[in-house]
Short mmCIF file of C-alpha atoms and ligand atoms in Angstrom, two decimals:
data_model
loop_
_atom_site.label_atom_id
_atom_site.label_comp_id
_atom_site.label_asym_id
_atom_site.label_seq_id
_atom_site.Cartn_x
_atom_site.Cartn_y
_atom_site.Cartn_z
CA MET A 26 82.74 45.89 41.65
CA LEU A 27 79.14 44.69 41.90
CA ASP A 28 77.97 42.06 39.75
CA TRP A 29 73.96 43.23 39.72
CA LEU A 30 72.73 46.44 40.79
CA ILE A 31 69.08 46.41 41.33
CA GLU A 32 67.64 50.17 41.27
CA GLY A 33 64.53 51.73 42.48
CA ALA A 34 62.93 48.89 44.15
CA ARG A 35 60.30 48.91 46.52
CA LEU A 36 61.06 46.04 49.65
CA ALA A 37 58.65 44.99 51.42
CA ASP A 38 59.29 46.26 55.15
CA ARG A 39 60.63 49.62 54.36
CA ASP A 40 59.08 52.74 53.26
CA GLY A 41 60.47 54.62 49.70
CA LEU A 42 62.85 53.01 46.94
CA TRP A 43 66.02 51.18 47.38
CA ASP A 44 68.77 49.86 45.60
CA VAL A 45 70.05 46.30 46.05
CA GLY A 46 73.32 45.17 45.05
CA VAL A 47 74.85 41.85 44.48
CA ALA A 48 78.29 40.44 44.64
CA GLY A 49 79.59 37.11 44.75
CA GLY A 50 76.26 35.40 45.09
CA ARG A 51 75.67 37.84 48.19
CA ILE A 52 73.27 40.81 48.80
CA ALA A 53 76.60 43.51 49.08
CA LEU A 54 74.57 46.51 49.20
CA VAL A 55 71.07 47.77 50.51
CA ARG A 56 70.85 51.59 50.24
CA PRO A 57 67.74 54.24 49.93
CA SER A 58 67.42 54.60 45.93
CA CYS A 59 69.38 57.95 45.03
CA GLY A 60 70.63 57.59 41.51
CA ARG A 61 74.30 57.71 42.63
CA GLU A 62 76.67 56.30 40.35
CA THR A 63 77.99 52.65 40.99
CA ALA A 64 79.91 50.23 39.11
CA ALA A 65 77.85 47.31 38.24
CA GLY A 66 78.33 44.44 35.51
CA ARG A 67 74.48 44.66 35.05
CA ARG A 68 71.62 46.80 36.04
CA VAL A 69 68.14 46.42 36.46
CA PHE A 70 65.66 49.63 36.68
CA ALA A 71 62.92 48.10 39.09
CA ALA A 72 61.11 51.11 38.48
CA GLY A 73 58.96 50.47 41.94
CA ARG A 74 58.51 47.05 41.65
CA LEU A 75 58.26 45.20 44.50
CA LEU A 76 61.68 43.08 45.60
CA LEU A 77 61.26 40.51 48.10
CA PRO A 78 63.41 38.03 49.23
CA GLY A 79 63.08 34.57 47.29
CA LEU A 80 60.37 32.31 48.83
CA VAL A 81 61.74 29.50 50.73
CA ASP A 82 59.12 26.29 50.33
CA ALA A 83 59.72 23.64 52.72
CA HIS A 84 57.18 21.05 50.95
CA VAL A 85 58.32 20.29 47.68
CA HIS A 86 57.91 16.78 45.71
CA THR A 87 60.23 17.04 42.93
CA ARG A 88 59.68 13.34 42.46
CA ASP A 89 63.62 13.01 41.90
CA PRO A 90 64.88 10.43 41.72
CA GLY A 91 62.16 7.84 40.46
CA TYR A 92 59.49 9.53 38.81
CA PRO A 93 60.44 11.83 35.90
CA TRP A 94 56.93 11.39 33.94
CA LYS A 95 55.73 13.81 36.71
CA GLU A 96 58.71 15.90 37.68
CA ASP A 97 62.66 16.11 38.31
CA PHE A 98 64.79 18.55 39.75
CA GLY A 99 65.20 20.66 36.75
CA THR A 100 61.67 21.32 36.03
CA ALA A 101 60.47 21.64 39.68
CA SER A 102 63.45 24.13 40.44
CA ARG A 103 62.13 25.87 37.08
CA ALA A 104 58.68 26.18 38.42
CA ALA A 105 59.93 27.47 41.68
CA ALA A 106 61.78 30.33 40.13
CA ALA A 107 59.03 30.91 37.85
CA GLY A 108 56.61 31.59 40.92
CA GLY A 109 59.14 33.41 43.17
CA VAL A 110 60.61 30.38 45.11
CA THR A 111 64.63 30.30 45.56
CA THR A 112 65.04 27.73 48.10
CA ILE A 113 63.10 24.11 48.22
CA LEU A 114 63.04 21.14 50.16
CA ALA A 115 62.58 18.12 48.64
CA MET A 116 60.38 15.50 50.18
CA PRO A 117 61.20 11.60 50.63
CA ASN A 118 58.70 9.85 48.85
CA THR A 119 60.81 9.21 45.65
CA ASN A 120 62.25 5.69 44.41
CA PRO A 121 64.35 4.70 46.17
CA PRO A 122 62.73 6.47 49.19
CA MET A 123 65.19 8.93 51.08
CA THR A 124 64.93 6.65 53.90
CA GLY A 125 68.42 5.84 54.38
CA ALA A 126 71.75 8.01 53.91
CA ALA A 127 72.65 6.30 50.51
CA ALA A 128 69.30 7.28 49.19
CA ILE A 129 69.72 10.91 50.34
CA GLN A 130 73.34 11.12 48.89
CA MET A 131 71.66 10.16 45.34
CA ALA A 132 69.11 12.66 45.46
CA ARG A 133 71.69 15.19 46.51
CA ARG A 134 73.59 14.45 42.96
CA GLU A 135 70.83 14.62 41.04
CA ALA A 136 69.67 17.88 42.70
CA GLU A 137 73.22 19.37 42.03
CA LYS A 138 72.82 18.60 38.58
CA LYS A 139 69.40 19.85 37.76
CA SER A 140 68.30 22.53 39.94
CA VAL A 141 68.39 25.99 39.37
CA VAL A 142 67.36 27.09 42.84
CA SER A 143 68.71 26.13 46.22
CA SER A 144 67.52 22.63 47.01
CA PHE A 145 67.60 21.12 50.38
CA LEU A 146 66.40 17.61 51.22
CA VAL A 147 64.19 15.91 53.76
CA GLY A 148 64.90 12.37 54.89
CA GLY A 149 62.10 9.91 55.38
CA ALA A 150 62.01 8.33 58.79
CA CYS A 151 60.73 4.87 59.10
CA ALA A 152 58.95 3.87 62.47
CA SER A 153 60.05 0.35 61.79
CA ARG A 154 63.68 1.26 61.62
CA PRO A 155 64.34 4.49 63.39
CA GLN A 156 68.11 3.75 63.76
CA ALA A 157 68.28 4.33 60.01
CA ILE A 158 67.83 8.05 60.77
CA ARG A 159 71.56 8.13 62.10
CA GLY A 160 73.87 9.48 59.19
CA MET A 161 70.77 11.51 57.09
CA LYS A 162 72.01 14.70 58.24
CA ALA A 163 75.65 14.33 57.08
CA ALA A 164 74.13 12.88 54.00
CA GLY A 165 72.25 16.26 53.39
CA ALA A 166 69.06 16.26 54.89
CA VAL A 167 67.72 19.25 56.93
CA ALA A 168 64.69 17.86 58.23
CA LEU A 169 63.02 14.36 58.74
CA ASP A 170 59.39 13.33 57.62
CA VAL A 171 57.71 10.49 59.53
CA TYR A 172 57.37 8.34 56.46
CA ASP A 173 54.94 5.66 57.43
CA ASP A 174 51.63 5.68 59.54
CA LEU A 175 53.22 6.21 63.19
CA PHE A 176 50.07 6.50 64.56
CA GLY A 177 49.44 2.79 64.58
CA ALA A 178 52.53 2.61 66.55
CA GLY A 179 53.12 2.18 70.21
CA THR A 180 54.49 4.59 72.59
CA GLU A 181 58.15 3.12 72.17
CA THR A 182 58.17 3.64 68.87
CA TRP A 183 57.30 7.19 68.89
CA LEU A 184 59.77 7.64 71.93
CA SER A 185 63.04 6.31 69.26
CA MET A 186 61.73 8.33 66.77
CA PHE A 187 61.69 11.67 68.62
CA LEU A 188 65.19 10.51 70.40
CA GLU A 189 66.76 9.43 67.17
CA ALA A 190 65.85 13.01 65.61
CA LYS A 191 66.90 14.87 68.40
CA LYS A 192 70.33 13.00 68.16
CA GLU A 193 70.51 13.86 64.86
CA GLY A 194 69.89 17.18 65.24
CA LEU A 195 67.02 17.37 62.76
CA PRO A 196 63.12 18.49 63.46
CA LEU A 197 60.66 15.54 62.84
CA CYS A 198 57.71 16.45 60.82
CA PHE A 199 54.51 14.83 61.00
CA TYR A 200 51.66 14.17 58.87
CA LEU A 201 48.02 13.96 60.61
CA MET A 202 46.78 11.23 58.78
CA ASP A 203 46.09 8.04 60.76
CA GLY A 204 45.51 5.22 58.59
CA ALA A 205 43.10 3.32 60.45
CA MET A 206 40.83 6.41 61.22
CA GLU A 207 41.07 7.26 57.66
CA ARG A 208 39.61 3.72 56.24
CA PHE A 209 37.28 3.79 59.16
CA CYS A 210 35.64 7.29 57.79
CA ARG A 211 35.96 6.55 54.35
CA GLU A 212 34.02 3.09 55.01
CA ARG A 213 31.56 4.99 56.93
CA GLN A 214 31.22 7.78 54.09
CA ARG A 215 30.57 4.76 51.80
CA ALA A 216 27.92 3.12 53.82
CA ARG A 217 25.63 6.35 53.68
CA GLY A 218 25.94 6.34 49.84
CA LYS A 219 27.78 9.61 49.51
CA ALA A 220 29.01 10.45 46.09
CA PRO A 221 32.70 9.83 45.43
CA TRP A 222 33.82 13.12 45.88
CA GLU A 223 32.33 13.08 49.35
CA VAL A 224 33.88 9.80 50.27
CA ILE A 225 37.29 11.28 49.61
CA ALA A 226 36.25 14.67 51.05
CA GLY A 227 35.34 12.54 54.60
CA ALA A 228 38.40 10.39 54.43
CA THR A 229 40.38 12.28 56.90
CA ASP A 230 38.57 14.24 59.48
CA ALA A 231 39.33 16.89 61.66
CA GLU A 232 39.02 14.25 64.84
CA THR A 233 42.10 12.68 63.07
CA GLU A 234 43.91 15.87 63.13
CA ALA A 235 42.91 16.69 66.73
CA ALA A 236 43.75 13.38 68.02
CA SER A 237 47.27 13.37 66.38
CA ILE A 238 48.22 16.73 67.57
CA ALA A 239 47.57 15.79 71.21
CA ARG A 240 50.02 13.15 70.76
CA ILE A 241 52.71 15.07 69.43
CA PHE A 242 53.11 18.12 71.59
CA PRO A 243 53.64 16.48 75.22
CA LEU A 244 56.18 14.31 73.73
CA ALA A 245 58.06 16.97 72.10
CA ALA A 246 57.78 18.99 74.94
CA TYR A 247 59.09 16.57 77.56
CA LEU A 248 61.99 15.38 75.24
CA GLN A 249 62.63 18.91 73.79
CA ALA A 250 62.78 17.26 70.46
CA PRO A 251 62.11 19.75 67.52
CA ALA A 252 58.82 18.67 65.72
CA VAL A 253 56.98 20.25 62.77
CA ILE A 254 53.21 19.23 62.27
CA ARG A 255 52.60 19.33 58.33
CA MET A 256 49.82 20.22 56.53
CA VAL A 257 47.07 21.58 58.99
CA SER A 258 44.02 21.86 57.08
CA THR A 259 41.24 22.18 59.52
CA LYS A 260 39.72 24.48 62.34
CA LYS A 261 39.58 21.91 64.98
CA ALA A 262 43.36 21.43 64.19
CA VAL A 263 44.44 25.06 64.27
CA GLU A 264 42.05 25.45 67.53
CA MET A 265 43.90 22.24 68.80
CA ILE A 266 47.68 23.71 68.20
CA ARG A 267 46.75 27.04 69.57
CA CYS A 268 45.46 25.22 72.81
CA MET A 269 48.77 22.90 72.80
CA LYS A 270 51.08 26.04 72.68
CA ARG A 271 49.39 27.58 75.51
CA LEU A 272 49.50 24.10 77.35
CA TYR A 273 53.35 23.66 76.44
CA PRO A 274 55.14 26.72 75.99
CA ASP A 275 58.34 25.10 75.87
CA ALA A 276 57.24 22.54 72.93
CA PRO A 277 59.68 23.20 70.10
CA VAL A 278 56.81 22.39 68.02
CA CYS A 279 56.00 24.27 64.52
CA ALA A 280 52.80 24.08 62.11
CA GLU A 281 52.57 24.40 58.47
CA ALA A 282 50.01 25.44 56.39
CA CYS A 283 49.82 24.82 52.65
CA LEU A 284 48.66 26.64 49.95
CA SER A 285 45.84 24.54 48.90
CA TYR A 286 43.99 24.71 51.92
CA LEU A 287 44.59 28.52 52.07
CA PHE A 288 43.21 29.25 48.46
CA LEU A 289 40.89 26.08 47.54
CA THR A 290 37.71 24.85 49.36
CA ARG A 291 35.84 21.47 49.41
CA GLU A 292 33.67 23.04 46.70
CA ASP A 293 36.63 23.75 44.13
CA PHE A 294 36.98 19.77 44.67
CA ARG A 295 33.17 19.20 43.91
CA ARG A 296 33.24 21.23 40.83
CA GLN A 297 36.82 20.48 39.60
CA GLY A 298 37.32 16.91 40.39
CA ALA A 299 40.63 15.26 40.38
CA ALA A 300 42.24 18.57 39.60
CA ALA A 301 41.76 19.49 43.00
CA HIS A 302 41.94 16.35 44.71
CA VAL A 303 44.68 16.61 47.18
CA HIS A 304 45.51 14.58 50.49
CA PRO A 305 44.17 15.37 53.11
CA PRO A 306 41.28 16.57 51.35
CA LEU A 307 39.67 20.26 50.92
CA ARG A 308 37.98 21.77 53.52
CA GLY A 309 35.23 24.22 53.88
CA GLU A 310 35.03 28.06 54.12
CA GLU A 311 35.31 28.04 57.95
CA ASP A 312 38.54 26.16 57.98
CA VAL A 313 40.05 28.30 55.47
CA ARG A 314 39.41 31.44 57.48
CA ALA A 315 40.77 29.33 60.53
CA LEU A 316 43.89 28.90 58.88
CA TRP A 317 44.50 32.43 58.33
CA GLU A 318 43.74 33.25 61.54
CA GLY A 319 46.27 31.16 62.76
CA LEU A 320 48.83 32.37 60.54
CA PHE A 321 48.23 36.00 61.82
CA ASP A 322 48.22 35.02 65.65
CA GLY A 323 51.27 32.50 65.26
CA THR A 324 49.32 29.31 65.92
CA LEU A 325 50.80 28.21 62.74
CA ASP A 326 54.30 29.17 61.60
CA TYR A 327 54.70 29.38 58.30
CA ILE A 328 53.40 28.45 54.59
CA ALA A 329 54.46 25.82 52.16
CA SER A 330 53.37 24.84 48.45
CA ASP A 331 53.17 21.20 48.93
CA HIS A 332 53.54 21.21 45.17
CA ALA A 333 52.76 17.72 44.26
CA PRO A 334 53.08 16.92 40.59
CA HIS A 335 51.13 14.14 38.71
CA ALA A 336 51.02 13.11 35.07
CA GLN A 337 47.87 14.20 33.38
CA GLU A 338 46.59 10.47 32.92
CA GLU A 339 47.27 9.83 36.57
CA LYS A 340 44.83 12.43 37.21
CA GLU A 341 42.48 11.89 34.54
CA ARG A 342 41.69 8.04 35.64
CA PRO A 343 37.62 6.91 34.98
CA LYS A 344 37.06 6.77 38.80
CA LEU A 345 38.06 9.57 41.05
CA GLU A 346 39.34 7.55 43.67
CA ASP A 347 42.07 6.06 41.44
CA CYS A 348 43.18 9.39 40.36
CA ALA A 349 46.34 10.49 42.05
CA SER A 350 46.25 13.41 44.54
CA GLY A 351 48.29 16.27 44.69
CA ILE A 352 48.26 19.85 43.17
CA ALA A 353 51.23 21.48 41.33
CA GLY A 354 51.20 24.73 43.25
CA LEU A 355 55.06 25.98 42.91
CA GLU A 356 54.45 28.44 39.74
CA VAL A 357 51.40 30.27 41.37
CA MET A 358 53.10 30.41 44.90
CA LEU A 359 54.07 34.15 44.93
CA PRO A 360 51.05 35.48 42.46
CA LEU A 361 48.80 33.85 44.95
CA LEU A 362 49.86 35.34 47.91
CA LEU A 363 50.62 38.52 46.29
CA ASP A 364 47.11 38.86 45.12
CA ALA A 365 45.89 38.08 48.19
CA ALA A 366 48.18 40.65 50.08
CA LYS A 367 46.79 43.32 47.45
CA ARG A 368 43.29 42.41 48.29
CA GLY A 369 44.24 43.46 51.92
CA GLU A 370 43.94 39.90 53.29
CA PHE A 371 47.30 39.97 54.75
CA GLY A 372 50.23 42.19 54.94
CA LEU A 373 53.61 42.12 52.84
CA SER A 374 55.37 41.78 56.20
CA ASP A 375 53.10 38.61 56.92
CA LEU A 376 54.09 37.26 53.42
CA ILE A 377 57.89 37.69 54.22
CA ARG A 378 57.75 36.22 57.70
CA LEU A 379 55.46 33.24 56.89
CA CYS A 380 57.20 32.26 53.35
CA CYS A 381 60.78 33.54 54.03
CA GLU A 382 62.10 34.04 57.48
CA ALA A 383 60.26 31.36 59.57
CA PRO A 384 60.84 28.58 57.35
CA ALA A 385 64.45 29.50 56.63
CA ARG A 386 64.77 29.60 60.66
CA ILE A 387 62.80 26.67 61.30
CA TYR A 388 64.75 24.46 59.10
CA GLY A 389 68.38 26.40 59.53
CA LEU A 390 68.87 27.34 56.49
CA SER A 391 71.37 30.20 57.02
CA GLY A 392 71.62 33.05 54.40
CA LYS A 393 68.03 32.25 53.44
CA GLY A 394 64.71 34.17 53.64
CA ALA A 395 65.50 37.85 53.97
CA ILE A 396 66.83 41.12 52.05
CA GLY A 397 70.13 41.99 53.87
CA GLU A 398 73.78 42.78 53.45
CA GLY A 399 75.88 39.34 53.56
CA MET A 400 72.56 37.51 52.65
CA ASP A 401 72.54 35.06 49.75
CA ALA A 402 71.22 36.64 46.96
CA ASP A 403 68.16 34.90 46.57
CA LEU A 404 65.45 37.92 45.23
CA VAL A 405 62.45 37.97 43.22
CA LEU A 406 61.12 41.30 41.34
CA ALA A 407 57.46 40.85 41.18
CA ASP A 408 54.81 43.30 39.08
CA TRP A 409 52.27 44.08 41.23
CA ASN A 410 50.47 46.20 38.47
CA GLY A 411 49.41 43.59 35.92
CA GLU A 412 46.85 40.86 35.99
CA ARG A 413 47.46 37.82 34.29
CA THR A 414 45.21 34.69 33.87
CA VAL A 415 46.67 31.30 35.32
CA PRO A 416 46.82 29.07 32.30
CA ALA A 417 45.58 25.54 32.80
CA ARG A 418 48.83 24.13 32.65
CA GLY A 419 52.39 25.72 34.15
CA ARG A 420 55.24 26.44 31.83
CA PHE A 421 57.87 24.54 33.38
CA THR A 422 56.27 21.78 35.93
CA ARG A 423 55.53 18.49 34.26
CA GLY A 424 52.29 18.79 36.75
CA ALA A 425 48.93 18.47 35.40
CA ALA A 426 46.24 20.69 35.17
CA THR A 427 45.92 23.38 38.10
CA PRO A 428 42.74 23.92 39.83
CA TYR A 429 43.84 27.79 39.92
CA ALA A 430 43.50 27.67 36.19
CA GLY A 431 41.63 30.89 35.01
CA ARG A 432 41.99 32.71 37.98
CA ARG A 433 43.13 36.36 37.37
CA LEU A 434 46.14 37.03 39.49
CA THR A 435 48.30 39.99 40.06
CA GLY A 436 52.15 39.83 41.90
CA TRP A 437 54.00 37.45 38.95
CA PRO A 438 57.49 37.73 39.07
CA VAL A 439 59.56 39.53 36.70
CA PHE A 440 62.86 38.05 37.29
CA THR A 441 64.10 35.73 40.24
CA MET A 442 67.64 35.45 40.76
CA CYS A 443 69.15 32.56 43.35
CA ARG A 444 72.72 33.19 44.93
CA GLY A 445 73.33 36.08 42.30
CA ARG A 446 72.31 33.72 39.28
CA LEU A 447 69.64 34.60 37.19
CA VAL A 448 67.16 31.77 37.14
CA PHE A 449 63.97 33.26 35.58
CA GLY A 450 63.03 36.22 33.63
CA ASP A 451 59.72 37.20 32.13
CA GLY A 452 58.82 36.32 28.39
CA THR A 453 61.79 34.27 27.92
CA PRO A 454 62.53 30.50 28.92
CA ASP A 455 65.29 31.52 31.12
CA GLY A 456 64.97 35.11 30.76
CA VAL A 457 68.88 36.12 30.73
CA GLU A 458 68.39 38.38 27.64
CA ALA A 459 65.16 40.10 29.10
CA ALA A 460 66.88 40.51 32.60
CA GLU A 461 70.72 41.43 31.40
CA ALA A 462 69.03 44.15 29.29
CA GLY A 463 67.54 45.86 31.99
CA LEU A 464 63.99 46.68 32.48
CA PRO A 465 62.27 49.12 30.68
CA PRO A 466 60.82 51.68 33.25
CA GLU A 467 58.13 52.43 31.14
CA SER A 468 56.82 48.88 31.25
CA GLY A 469 57.14 48.60 34.98
CA GLY A 470 54.71 49.94 37.62
CA LYS A 471 54.03 52.77 39.30
CA GLU A 472 54.07 52.92 42.86
CA GLU A 473 50.52 51.71 44.00
CA GLU A 474 48.17 52.30 46.97
CA GLY A 475 46.53 49.78 48.69
CA TRP A 476 49.38 47.79 49.91
CA LYS A 477 49.18 46.75 53.23
CA SER A 478 52.51 45.45 55.12
ZN1 ZN B 644 52.99 16.77 50.38
#
């Protein structure tokens, strides 16, 4: 017998209405909705709402262990579930940092205790100790982030980092932030008498990103060592990656776009200050357009949240340059994306490709990222009719005020399931009652026009 039967849902990549059955934490049945009686422990009447695979977010700062006032696996994973995300990759800048096998194991124990969604870990690879990469995969890492500034290091260091990561069988993820260049740019802005927000906004420039990309591709191609370019934020970087992918078609390099650079601009930073302070800084309209184009033509490979929560007092220091950088984006991830899809900015099939399939494939997460028999029952049912205003603070994250506050968005999750377990339901903290009772058809949506797949 099925544990769950979700009836009459719309799927992103198929016409008509569908039933999806869940048993033993996996998807056991996907069939056109026919009203046929099938035994199930619990039934949900989807009433034409959209059923998606839970999003796979490859860039989440859970702050655990070490920074419980900012976030932990419990709060981050509940925020994820509320934002339609059922798989997260936790970033290594914790305390202790995940720069060795023992620290990764420690974080894994915290995740197992507290996380309500599937949590995977990203190890931190240090330029000074490339050999510390060994054993990280066995400890639970699915990728490696270059943890310190590799752009100040010589080619020998680059070679040994790539080779150790390849030997370990993990992709090496790069940030395009060259510390020396950043300091230079910041000083130059100051010397020109720029306002504090402009000094920060000009502290990493497109040239830094472009120069870094030029260093990553040839080595990754030559060594056939998988790499990921994180947080692409400028038009020049997109064009550089496009050009490099052409020059090195066999380079195993993927590129990440993050929510902040797709849905916010420098103008938001100017108006909102610390709430929209993120690193690298927000860019211009032209950059935002270039990122979307890059996502459509395959230059960029996937979308992540870069959920980076901080306590309110860390975001509200007197001087802008002393305020913590980072935006808590998990709880609005699916609404931001579905709202953009509804406005016709991109299709539902793009959303599935960029937020589910591609990150699951790139980071080797089997069973994730698609609705199909035998896959993990990671599902999110979203309401595409009603609009809701983004509140100033998230319901679950400990992160400070969001720069998305006040936006009217559609596409909020009604319930989220991870491996067959209900982890979010609208209206109640864990939503179990709401979803177990089934969702009454009259409160659900009629099928709507205007959705592009
Ligand atoms: Zn980050």
